[in-house]
XYZ file of C-alpha atoms in Angstrom:
662
model
C 15.678 -3.278 25.655
C 19.171 -4.549 26.420
C 22.067 -2.211 27.273
C 23.878 -3.504 24.184
C 21.082 -2.375 21.884
C 20.768 1.006 23.580
C 24.501 1.599 23.097
C 24.255 0.448 19.495
C 21.374 2.831 18.755
C 23.117 5.745 20.450
C 26.372 5.080 18.569
C 24.536 4.859 15.229
C 22.945 8.274 15.718
C 26.114 9.813 17.205
C 28.431 8.599 14.418
C 25.952 9.704 11.748
C 25.707 13.170 13.301
C 29.531 13.426 13.375
C 29.641 12.476 9.691
C 26.952 15.019 8.792
C 28.791 17.809 10.602
C 31.927 16.947 8.653
C 29.954 16.784 5.389
C 28.332 20.124 6.010
C 31.438 22.096 6.974
C 34.347 20.410 5.200
C 33.240 18.728 1.938
C 31.174 21.295 0.022
C 33.026 22.766 -3.018
C 32.336 26.448 -2.251
C 34.622 27.723 -5.016
C 33.245 25.479 -7.773
C 30.878 26.543 -10.574
C 27.310 27.575 -9.768
C 25.962 24.291 -11.109
C 28.396 22.155 -9.075
C 27.861 24.177 -5.903
C 24.075 24.088 -6.263
C 24.047 20.334 -6.748
C 26.493 19.856 -3.881
C 24.177 21.773 -1.539
C 21.179 19.765 -2.767
C 23.083 16.544 -2.120
C 24.162 17.393 1.416
C 20.641 18.665 2.183
C 19.246 15.354 0.971
C 21.629 13.462 3.238
C 20.617 15.608 6.205
C 16.904 15.047 5.608
C 17.331 11.301 4.984
C 19.228 10.937 8.247
C 16.618 12.998 10.083
C 13.770 10.762 8.918
C 15.828 7.689 9.897
C 16.395 9.140 13.387
C 12.679 9.862 13.781
C 11.775 6.310 12.776
C 14.189 4.874 15.348
C 12.940 7.207 18.097
C 9.282 6.454 17.313
C 9.923 2.720 17.489
C 11.583 3.155 20.874
C 8.682 5.316 22.060
C 6.185 2.723 20.855
C 7.699 0.106 23.144
C 7.370 2.425 26.120
C 3.931 3.743 25.238
C 0.967 2.488 27.185
C -1.218 2.977 24.136
C -1.320 0.115 21.682
C -3.425 -1.266 18.889
C -4.730 -4.300 20.797
C -8.491 -4.430 20.395
C -10.364 -4.005 23.711
C -13.152 -6.345 24.672
C -16.618 -5.064 23.799
C -17.915 -3.966 27.207
C -21.607 -4.803 26.991
C -22.199 -3.126 30.349
C -21.722 0.144 28.476
C -24.426 1.534 26.161
C -23.876 0.313 22.600
C -23.483 3.370 20.332
C -25.312 3.709 17.041
C -23.179 3.990 13.932
C -23.742 5.287 10.398
C -21.838 3.237 7.827
C -21.301 5.529 4.815
C -20.273 3.898 1.535
C -19.040 6.614 -0.793
C -19.461 6.143 -4.536
C -18.814 8.357 -7.531
C -18.852 6.393 -10.783
C -17.757 2.900 -9.743
C -19.393 -0.142 -11.310
C -22.445 -1.444 -9.484
C -20.987 -4.968 -9.325
C -18.007 -3.609 -7.405
C -20.231 -1.541 -5.123
C -22.474 -4.570 -4.504
C -19.621 -6.440 -2.788
C -19.080 -3.622 -0.307
C -22.784 -3.142 0.433
C -23.270 -6.887 0.814
C -20.313 -7.206 3.196
C -21.622 -4.290 5.268
C -24.867 -6.194 5.816
C -22.896 -9.121 7.231
C -20.993 -7.017 9.806
C -21.518 -8.315 13.342
C -22.650 -5.946 16.095
C -24.212 -6.421 19.548
C -27.218 -4.321 18.497
C -27.687 -4.789 14.720
C -30.581 -2.312 14.635
C -28.122 0.458 15.603
C -26.131 -0.008 12.388
C -27.412 2.241 9.603
C -25.860 1.514 6.205
C -25.886 4.401 3.735
C -24.886 4.632 0.091
C -23.736 8.191 -0.628
C -23.935 8.527 -4.414
C -23.033 11.867 -5.932
C -23.916 10.554 -9.382
C -27.656 10.256 -8.733
C -27.683 6.918 -10.567
C -30.881 4.902 -10.805
C -28.976 1.593 -10.770
C -27.314 2.520 -7.458
C -30.710 3.486 -6.021
C -31.992 0.069 -7.130
C -29.036 -1.583 -5.361
C -29.852 0.308 -2.150
C -33.466 -0.817 -2.386
C -32.408 -4.414 -2.984
C -30.305 -4.466 0.189
C -32.732 -2.248 2.117
C -30.113 0.359 2.967
C -30.409 4.146 2.979
C -29.676 5.969 -0.268
C -28.514 9.598 -0.254
C -27.762 11.409 -3.472
C -26.866 14.907 -4.581
C -26.603 16.867 -7.776
C -23.950 19.334 -8.926
C -21.345 18.162 -6.429
C -18.564 20.740 -6.256
C -16.843 19.299 -3.198
C -15.813 15.942 -4.739
C -15.630 13.065 -2.210
C -15.649 15.444 0.777
C -18.754 17.211 -0.538
C -20.500 13.894 -1.032
C -19.752 12.781 2.541
C -20.777 16.149 4.002
C -24.063 16.010 2.143
C -24.745 12.598 3.694
C -23.685 13.688 7.187
C -26.211 16.520 7.175
C -28.925 13.869 6.989
C -27.465 11.501 9.617
C -27.095 11.728 13.392
C -25.533 8.565 14.880
C -22.785 9.195 17.494
C -20.265 7.213 15.418
C -19.644 7.150 11.687
C -17.469 4.973 9.497
C -16.429 5.670 5.922
C -15.843 3.079 3.191
C -14.726 3.685 -0.346
C -16.856 1.863 -2.903
C -14.244 -0.882 -3.349
C -13.181 -1.250 0.310
C -14.986 -4.383 1.520
C -15.367 -4.730 5.316
C -14.944 -8.072 7.044
C -17.703 -9.311 9.311
C -15.613 -8.391 12.401
C -14.960 -4.781 11.320
C -17.241 -3.117 13.880
C -16.212 -5.505 16.648
C -12.563 -4.597 15.938
C -13.050 -0.815 16.005
C -16.060 0.352 18.023
C -14.783 -1.155 21.334
C -12.013 1.475 21.329
C -14.745 4.097 21.653
C -16.801 2.328 24.307
C -13.628 1.881 26.375
C -12.732 5.541 25.857
C -16.247 6.602 26.887
C -15.876 4.593 30.110
C -12.375 5.970 30.786
C -13.579 9.547 30.243
C -16.385 8.958 32.735
C -14.166 7.311 35.356
C -10.989 9.406 34.975
C -11.662 12.494 32.835
C -8.534 14.378 33.953
C -6.117 11.696 32.689
C -8.030 10.563 29.591
C -7.963 12.184 26.181
C -11.089 11.816 24.050
C -10.776 9.514 21.070
C -11.460 11.159 17.712
C -11.072 8.253 15.307
C -9.738 4.746 14.760
C -7.938 4.039 11.479
C -7.838 0.382 10.431
C -5.290 -0.701 7.797
C -5.743 -0.033 4.103
C -5.496 -3.640 2.960
C -5.898 -5.040 -0.561
C -6.946 -8.422 -1.864
C -5.105 -8.232 -5.179
C -1.373 -7.982 -5.821
C -0.155 -4.421 -6.352
C 2.021 -3.288 -9.254
C 5.225 -4.295 -7.426
C 4.021 -7.725 -6.373
C 2.300 -8.554 -9.651
C 4.747 -7.267 -12.251
C 7.723 -8.701 -10.374
C 6.103 -12.144 -9.811
C 6.541 -11.631 -6.043
C 2.972 -11.645 -4.706
C 3.802 -14.491 -2.321
C 7.042 -13.020 -0.906
C 6.752 -9.209 -0.986
C 4.096 -7.249 0.921
C 1.800 -4.691 -0.697
C 3.633 -1.371 -0.843
C 0.873 0.482 1.034
C 1.036 -1.924 3.977
C 4.247 -0.300 5.184
C 2.457 2.921 6.029
C -0.887 1.428 7.090
C 0.384 -1.421 9.240
C 3.681 0.029 10.421
C 4.285 3.779 10.211
C 0.706 4.793 11.013
C 0.610 2.362 13.923
C 3.694 4.181 15.264
C 1.855 7.480 14.811
C -1.152 6.041 16.622
C 0.999 4.756 19.480
C 1.659 8.437 20.146
C -2.015 9.338 19.760
C -1.733 10.937 16.317
C -2.588 8.392 13.624
C -3.369 9.800 10.190
C -6.709 9.253 8.461
C -6.124 7.536 5.110
C -9.519 7.930 3.453
C -11.456 4.743 4.133
C -12.344 2.116 6.764
C -11.977 4.461 9.731
C -14.486 5.039 12.541
C -15.090 8.604 13.818
C -16.716 10.265 16.774
C -19.420 12.316 15.076
C -19.253 15.273 17.473
C -15.615 16.080 16.667
C -16.238 15.822 12.915
C -19.005 18.404 13.343
C -16.815 20.592 15.540
C -14.025 20.860 12.946
C -16.500 21.764 10.195
C -17.073 18.341 8.596
C -14.787 17.105 5.802
C -12.623 19.877 4.298
C -13.369 20.651 0.649
C -10.399 22.923 -0.138
C -7.924 20.087 -0.596
C -7.738 16.920 -2.687
C -6.700 14.892 0.382
C -9.594 15.672 2.677
C -8.768 12.551 4.690
C -5.303 13.682 5.783
C -6.521 17.186 6.623
C -9.582 16.021 8.575
C -7.437 13.789 10.767
C -5.030 16.663 11.389
C -7.874 19.008 12.338
C -9.229 16.447 14.805
C -5.818 15.982 16.437
C -5.315 19.761 16.658
C -8.522 19.980 18.726
C -6.986 17.762 21.400
C -8.532 14.450 20.319
C -6.325 11.422 19.919
C -6.385 8.932 17.054
C -5.214 5.325 16.941
C -4.255 3.029 14.061
C -4.603 -0.743 14.249
C -2.353 -3.203 12.436
C -4.681 -6.138 11.689
C -6.690 -5.737 8.454
C -10.465 -5.852 8.889
C -11.352 -4.825 5.334
C -9.759 -5.060 1.928
C -10.064 -3.346 -1.422
C -8.631 -3.450 -4.894
C -5.461 -1.604 -5.826
C -4.582 -0.497 -9.384
C -1.839 -2.384 -11.235
C -1.433 -0.290 -14.386
C 1.217 2.437 -14.471
C -1.120 5.275 -15.416
C -3.522 4.721 -12.504
C -0.786 4.093 -9.934
C 1.189 7.205 -10.891
C -1.925 9.423 -10.978
C -2.992 8.141 -7.569
C 0.375 8.956 -5.971
C 0.619 12.352 -7.623
C -2.819 13.209 -6.201
C -1.754 12.094 -2.731
C 1.477 14.073 -2.959
C -0.218 17.274 -4.099
C -3.005 16.875 -1.555
C -0.709 16.427 1.433
C 1.312 19.493 0.409
C -1.972 21.449 0.075
C -3.256 20.307 3.453
C 0.046 21.048 5.193
C -0.248 24.614 3.872
C -3.895 24.842 4.919
C -3.087 23.653 8.440
C 0.133 25.746 8.761
C 1.876 22.728 10.260
C 5.078 24.644 11.028
C 3.435 27.492 12.963
C -0.083 26.444 14.028
C -0.178 26.870 17.832
C -2.971 24.275 18.186
C -0.715 21.507 16.887
C 1.251 19.823 19.673
C 4.999 19.283 19.399
C 4.734 15.533 18.825
C 1.937 15.907 16.282
C 3.959 18.617 14.509
C 6.904 16.232 14.208
C 4.627 13.548 12.702
C 3.116 16.017 10.214
C 6.500 17.437 9.206
C 7.784 13.892 8.747
C 4.781 13.180 6.509
C 5.484 16.351 4.526
C 9.155 15.369 4.179
C 8.162 11.933 2.865
C 6.882 13.470 -0.346
C 10.240 15.215 -0.793
C 12.063 11.879 -0.507
C 11.450 11.242 -4.206
C 13.387 14.369 -5.189
C 16.147 13.271 -2.803
C 16.216 9.855 -4.447
C 16.825 11.432 -7.878
C 19.627 13.572 -6.443
C 21.253 10.455 -4.966
C 21.047 8.738 -8.379
C 22.396 11.660 -10.384
C 25.334 12.527 -8.059
C 27.583 9.508 -8.878
C 26.671 9.774 -12.576
C 27.921 13.367 -12.632
C 31.256 12.292 -11.170
C 31.700 9.069 -13.175
C 30.720 10.411 -16.597
C 31.296 14.166 -16.466
C 33.942 14.506 -13.709
C 31.702 16.885 -11.772
C 32.891 16.559 -8.170
C 30.176 17.605 -5.732
C 31.915 16.166 -2.660
C 35.512 17.151 -1.819
C 36.845 14.476 0.503
C 39.911 12.338 1.118
C 39.069 8.660 0.599
C 40.453 7.430 3.918
C 38.868 10.257 5.860
C 35.562 9.405 4.168
C 35.970 5.760 5.189
C 36.625 6.738 8.801
C 33.784 9.260 9.114
C 31.109 7.843 6.772
C 31.386 4.043 6.697
C 30.998 3.212 10.451
C 27.967 5.460 10.918
C 26.386 4.316 7.631
C 26.790 0.615 8.414
C 25.678 0.949 12.029
C 22.659 3.118 11.195
C 21.445 0.640 8.592
C 22.011 -2.211 11.034
C 19.833 -0.376 13.573
C 17.155 0.269 10.952
C 17.227 -3.452 10.218
C 16.861 -4.239 13.936
C 13.906 -1.917 14.341
C 12.192 -2.827 11.072
C 9.143 -5.062 10.995
C 8.334 -8.027 8.762
C 6.354 -5.807 6.400
C 9.108 -4.075 4.421
C 12.870 -3.873 4.624
C 14.932 -0.791 3.832
C 16.105 -2.141 0.478
C 12.558 -2.418 -0.807
C 11.881 1.091 0.425
C 14.661 2.376 -1.843
C 13.305 0.455 -4.834
C 9.815 1.860 -4.344
C 11.157 5.394 -3.867
C 13.137 5.039 -7.096
C 10.033 3.844 -8.940
C 7.913 6.877 -8.015
C 10.712 9.478 -8.045
C 10.627 10.545 -11.740
C 6.897 11.247 -11.607
C 6.342 12.772 -8.167
C 9.156 15.271 -7.614
C 7.873 17.838 -10.164
C 4.232 17.853 -8.862
C 5.586 18.277 -5.295
C 7.672 21.271 -6.358
C 4.766 22.784 -8.310
C 2.349 22.375 -5.421
C 4.872 23.850 -3.003
C 5.344 27.020 -5.067
C 1.580 27.480 -5.433
C 0.718 25.827 -8.756
C -2.191 23.856 -7.336
C -4.128 20.872 -8.587
C -7.751 21.385 -7.607
C -9.590 18.600 -9.391
C -10.232 15.412 -7.423
C -9.656 12.363 -9.632
C -11.028 9.047 -8.442
C -8.559 6.241 -9.078
C -9.879 3.910 -11.763
C -9.779 0.359 -10.393
C -10.451 -1.210 -13.796
C -7.195 -2.327 -15.393
C -6.702 -0.708 -18.785
C -3.463 -1.011 -20.732
C -2.498 0.859 -23.880
C 0.638 1.629 -25.860
C 1.037 4.778 -23.747
C 1.922 2.635 -20.736
C 5.217 1.796 -22.414
C 6.164 5.482 -22.311
C 6.326 5.322 -18.521
C 9.407 3.090 -18.884
C 11.452 5.830 -20.581
C 12.786 7.646 -17.447
C 13.922 4.352 -15.920
C 15.605 3.224 -19.124
C 17.439 6.539 -19.509
C 18.731 6.435 -15.924
C 19.497 2.708 -16.185
C 21.595 3.208 -19.320
C 23.415 6.185 -17.781
C 24.211 4.159 -14.666
C 25.432 1.196 -16.724
C 27.670 3.426 -18.858
C 28.936 5.110 -15.695
C 29.888 1.778 -14.094
C 31.787 0.667 -17.188
C 33.406 4.030 -17.941
C 34.407 4.735 -14.358
C 36.046 1.343 -13.754
C 37.467 0.658 -17.227
C 41.263 0.496 -17.143
C 41.503 0.868 -13.364
C 43.625 -1.494 -11.343
C 44.654 -2.014 -7.741
C 44.433 1.119 -5.603
C 42.464 2.981 -8.296
C 39.601 0.519 -7.901
C 39.814 0.871 -4.125
C 39.688 4.680 -4.196
C 36.747 4.602 -6.582
C 34.881 1.930 -4.635
C 32.461 4.356 -2.967
C 31.295 5.721 -6.329
C 31.081 2.191 -7.736
C 29.101 1.050 -4.684
C 26.448 3.724 -5.175
C 26.313 3.142 -8.924
C 25.697 -0.571 -8.362
C 22.979 0.098 -5.749
C 21.155 2.438 -8.129
C 21.667 0.001 -11.010
C 19.859 -2.731 -9.043
C 17.042 -0.372 -8.026
C 16.538 0.855 -11.587
C 16.627 -2.700 -12.943
C 13.649 -3.470 -10.710
C 11.918 -0.293 -11.924
C 12.345 -1.361 -15.552
C 10.815 -4.748 -14.773
C 7.960 -3.159 -12.793
C 7.114 -0.861 -15.704
C 6.989 -3.795 -18.137
C 3.350 -4.847 -18.432
C 2.525 -8.365 -17.296
C -0.534 -9.988 -18.828
C -3.517 -10.501 -16.518
C -5.019 -13.875 -17.359
C -7.645 -14.109 -14.605
C -10.842 -12.049 -14.637
C -11.273 -12.326 -10.863
C -9.017 -12.807 -7.856
C -8.655 -16.182 -6.172
C -9.021 -16.454 -2.389
C -7.759 -19.327 -0.281
C -11.004 -20.340 1.393
C -11.477 -23.758 2.967
C -15.082 -24.870 3.255
C -17.138 -27.955 2.543
C -20.018 -28.798 0.271
C -21.737 -31.491 -1.743
C -22.307 -32.093 -5.438
C -24.873 -34.362 -6.984
C -23.403 -37.178 -9.089
C -26.191 -39.348 -10.417
C -28.391 -40.137 -7.436
C -25.653 -39.658 -4.873
C -24.618 -36.478 -3.033
C -20.829 -36.527 -2.867
C -18.997 -34.370 -0.267
C -16.058 -32.152 -1.248
C -13.818 -29.471 0.210
C -12.738 -26.295 -1.560
C -9.167 -25.269 -2.329
C -9.902 -21.691 -3.380
C -12.843 -19.546 -4.485
C -13.389 -16.558 -6.776
C -16.224 -14.588 -8.351
C -16.070 -16.893 -11.351
C -15.975 -20.207 -9.526
C -13.970 -22.424 -7.199
C -11.632 -25.391 -7.173
C -12.323 -28.441 -5.027
C -11.330 -31.972 -4.107
C -13.755 -34.826 -3.576
C -13.510 -36.556 -0.214
C -11.104 -39.487 0.021
C -13.900 -42.058 -0.006
C -15.259 -40.665 -3.247
C -12.049 -39.970 -5.181
C -13.029 -42.894 -7.422
C -15.311 -40.487 -9.274
C -13.491 -38.669 -12.066
C -15.298 -35.644 -13.431
C -14.866 -34.707 -17.071
C -14.235 -31.254 -18.605
C -17.555 -29.679 -19.593
C -19.567 -31.912 -17.271
C -22.547 -30.142 -15.644
C -23.013 -30.522 -11.893
C -25.075 -28.921 -9.162
C -24.568 -28.762 -5.439
C -24.283 -26.730 -2.265
C -21.492 -24.853 -0.514
C -21.385 -24.373 3.247
C -21.136 -20.803 4.517
C -21.492 -20.733 8.281
C -24.986 -22.192 8.832
C -26.179 -21.443 5.294
C -26.235 -23.720 2.225
C -25.325 -21.911 -1.011
C -27.006 -23.560 -3.994
C -25.106 -23.488 -7.279
C -24.920 -24.972 -10.744
C -21.535 -25.493 -12.388
C -19.564 -26.653 -15.353
C -16.277 -28.480 -14.864
C -13.697 -26.180 -16.449
C -10.476 -27.880 -15.405
C -9.382 -31.347 -14.313
C -6.056 -31.948 -12.592
C -5.473 -35.647 -11.976
C -1.692 -35.583 -11.648
C -1.603 -35.980 -7.865
C -2.852 -38.695 -5.569
C -6.178 -36.881 -5.216
C -7.560 -35.170 -8.338
C -8.935 -31.660 -8.068
C -11.317 -29.723 -10.279
C -11.957 -26.160 -11.298
C -15.660 -25.312 -11.510
C -17.481 -22.282 -12.815
C -20.417 -21.122 -10.714
C -23.937 -20.125 -11.660
C -25.999 -18.825 -8.724
C -29.619 -17.927 -9.359
C -30.979 -16.875 -5.970
C -30.040 -13.483 -4.488
C -29.558 -14.836 -0.976
C -27.250 -17.550 -2.297
C -25.222 -14.957 -4.199
C -24.937 -12.728 -1.116
C -23.576 -15.589 0.969
C -21.220 -16.630 -1.818
C -19.772 -13.101 -2.051
C -19.366 -13.043 1.734
C -17.606 -16.407 1.621
C -15.104 -14.950 -0.839
C -14.436 -11.528 0.647
C -14.770 -12.022 4.409
C -11.063 -12.140 5.251
C -7.604 -11.547 3.844
C -6.463 -13.084 0.595
C -3.789 -15.572 1.660
C -2.504 -15.807 -1.907
C -1.058 -12.309 -1.441
C 1.812 -12.034 1.042
C 1.094 -10.428 4.411
C 4.740 -10.571 5.505
C 8.071 -10.056 3.769
C 9.918 -13.296 3.036
C 13.358 -12.404 4.409
C 14.858 -15.662 3.181
C 14.618 -14.344 -0.378
C 17.232 -11.648 -1.007
C 16.988 -8.716 -3.393
C 19.452 -10.429 -5.733
C 17.282 -13.586 -5.684
C 14.282 -11.487 -6.691
C 16.238 -9.740 -9.435
C 17.548 -13.058 -10.746
C 13.995 -14.461 -10.786
C 12.777 -11.563 -12.924
C 15.673 -11.823 -15.351
C 14.977 -15.533 -15.867
C 11.198 -15.132 -16.227
C 11.470 -12.211 -18.649
C 14.045 -14.088 -20.757
C 11.683 -17.065 -20.898
C 8.797 -14.796 -21.888
C 10.941 -13.250 -24.637
C 11.913 -16.726 -25.826
C 8.271 -17.832 -26.002
C 7.282 -14.686 -27.868
C 10.149 -15.088 -30.309
C 9.330 -18.748 -30.961
C 5.654 -17.942 -31.590
C 6.582 -15.307 -34.164
C 9.203 -17.606 -35.716
C 6.732 -20.477 -36.094
C 4.039 -18.140 -37.429
C 6.415 -16.653 -40.015
C 7.496 -20.131 -41.149
C 3.870 -21.177 -41.592
C 3.168 -18.055 -43.649
C 6.194 -18.745 -45.875
C 5.130 -22.360 -46.445
C 1.627 -21.270 -47.354
């Protein structure tokens, strides 16, 4: 790192610390009313904690660059013994068609010794249709009755009947790519060799966490029409923050697609059942026993993420409550077995779930001053500009320098604002001992109802209050009055933009496709008359695929409803299918067609599913498009929602006119 950057980073932290000291000792209204004083203390505490988490992020990024550990996948050393591995697919009540994709993909995973891979379906529902699926794919089926330990109990029941030296866990919807084992197990074989050659300077490896990746657009991407420019919200932790944790040997386990050393899982007492986030607590227990953990940043599996408000909010509330529970169980502040660095990571994780309460405090503070003249910060404007503005601007510049192409700070604020109204109360309740004990599996089936509209209410209330505050606070001001009030106006405008996004996110967007499209390029042939005509695919999905005929055969023009049959190439295999032409697009130089698929043979279907799901969905952004600003994204949503309103209005207008004429 250059001297310039080091000076810049030091100055950012130094100036922010100077500002915080001033805030803490010279701006709190000690003689104000109880309400004002309480809120003032909450506000300054929120600023302190926000700055602390920013400092930790900067320090961890600097440490990552120095660290010898990294997430680069080692070569599979075939001179070492190849370890056996139990692949456990955990299912509760998921649909068999969803589970089939994961089981099928597991069978396609590559490994130097395929006979050492034991695939297991752990079904705590004792369902005959899941047993039939296991028989169809010739994988092990383990069931249980009267499960009182939820997901953890189901996994523990399976582990008692398994004995491979490595285990990997998949949720029912988390579909592994064919290179999953080749991208994770080599970390262990390398660690085994290092422990043998240099045991004094090598820590044993407890687990590898691969990213939680998703093949459909999440609620932010989908409802904001930004699936091709904004990254899935969960990628920031999986592919960025957790990689930083892993660079220091303390990655967190996030529930699926991780590979574990079996002996350490046994040593810590298997998966904990006294928390609703058994994943987070298991990883912490493993680290506290002196085993390191690493997180990789390249997805080698992908699942489906919920896009309806009810499911998303319930999922995050469960995570929030569970982490608070597990932090209590592990005594993260006092446990002598937790190292200093690991303690910092765990405390930072605990603080993350308090960021939503902080976000609400930041929103409410300028409203109190603008609308109700409640002054929670006593400060001279010019002194504030001297002590706050330089540190604020420099710190955010540094955070921009050290950020990755996954998420910028602005989007972090929007996402915090979105979850804040629904998470801060559960976090407080869990902290004071009002526990949630029931594990609720997130429903991956999209289901909308009129109740979803109720989730918009908190955002609308805050949005209206902010808008009134902006108008009321600035109405009638001129010249120096506007200048002196600019800090309040600045924060009001920032929150107004964030809340505008939240309103748009909470507005349901219709889902027109029954299955996700994947950008897969392969070849095939269809039979037209007596001739087999070659084609290449544009995209594929469960329901069918789109394709273009080869240049030499573009003279053929298929018709909607036309029946065709053919083959698709998947590696060395020919997938046989029958189709109906569902769509014809002949506007370009080369026409393309949308075909439905009918696949009769099981082996053909298995290869077709693998063709679809073996790899990331390129239709969903993997990197943030930094050329598109937040204001561009907001403007896009305003225009699209106005157009949608116009279409809806015109449909009703035309319908009413027809009814009147009749």
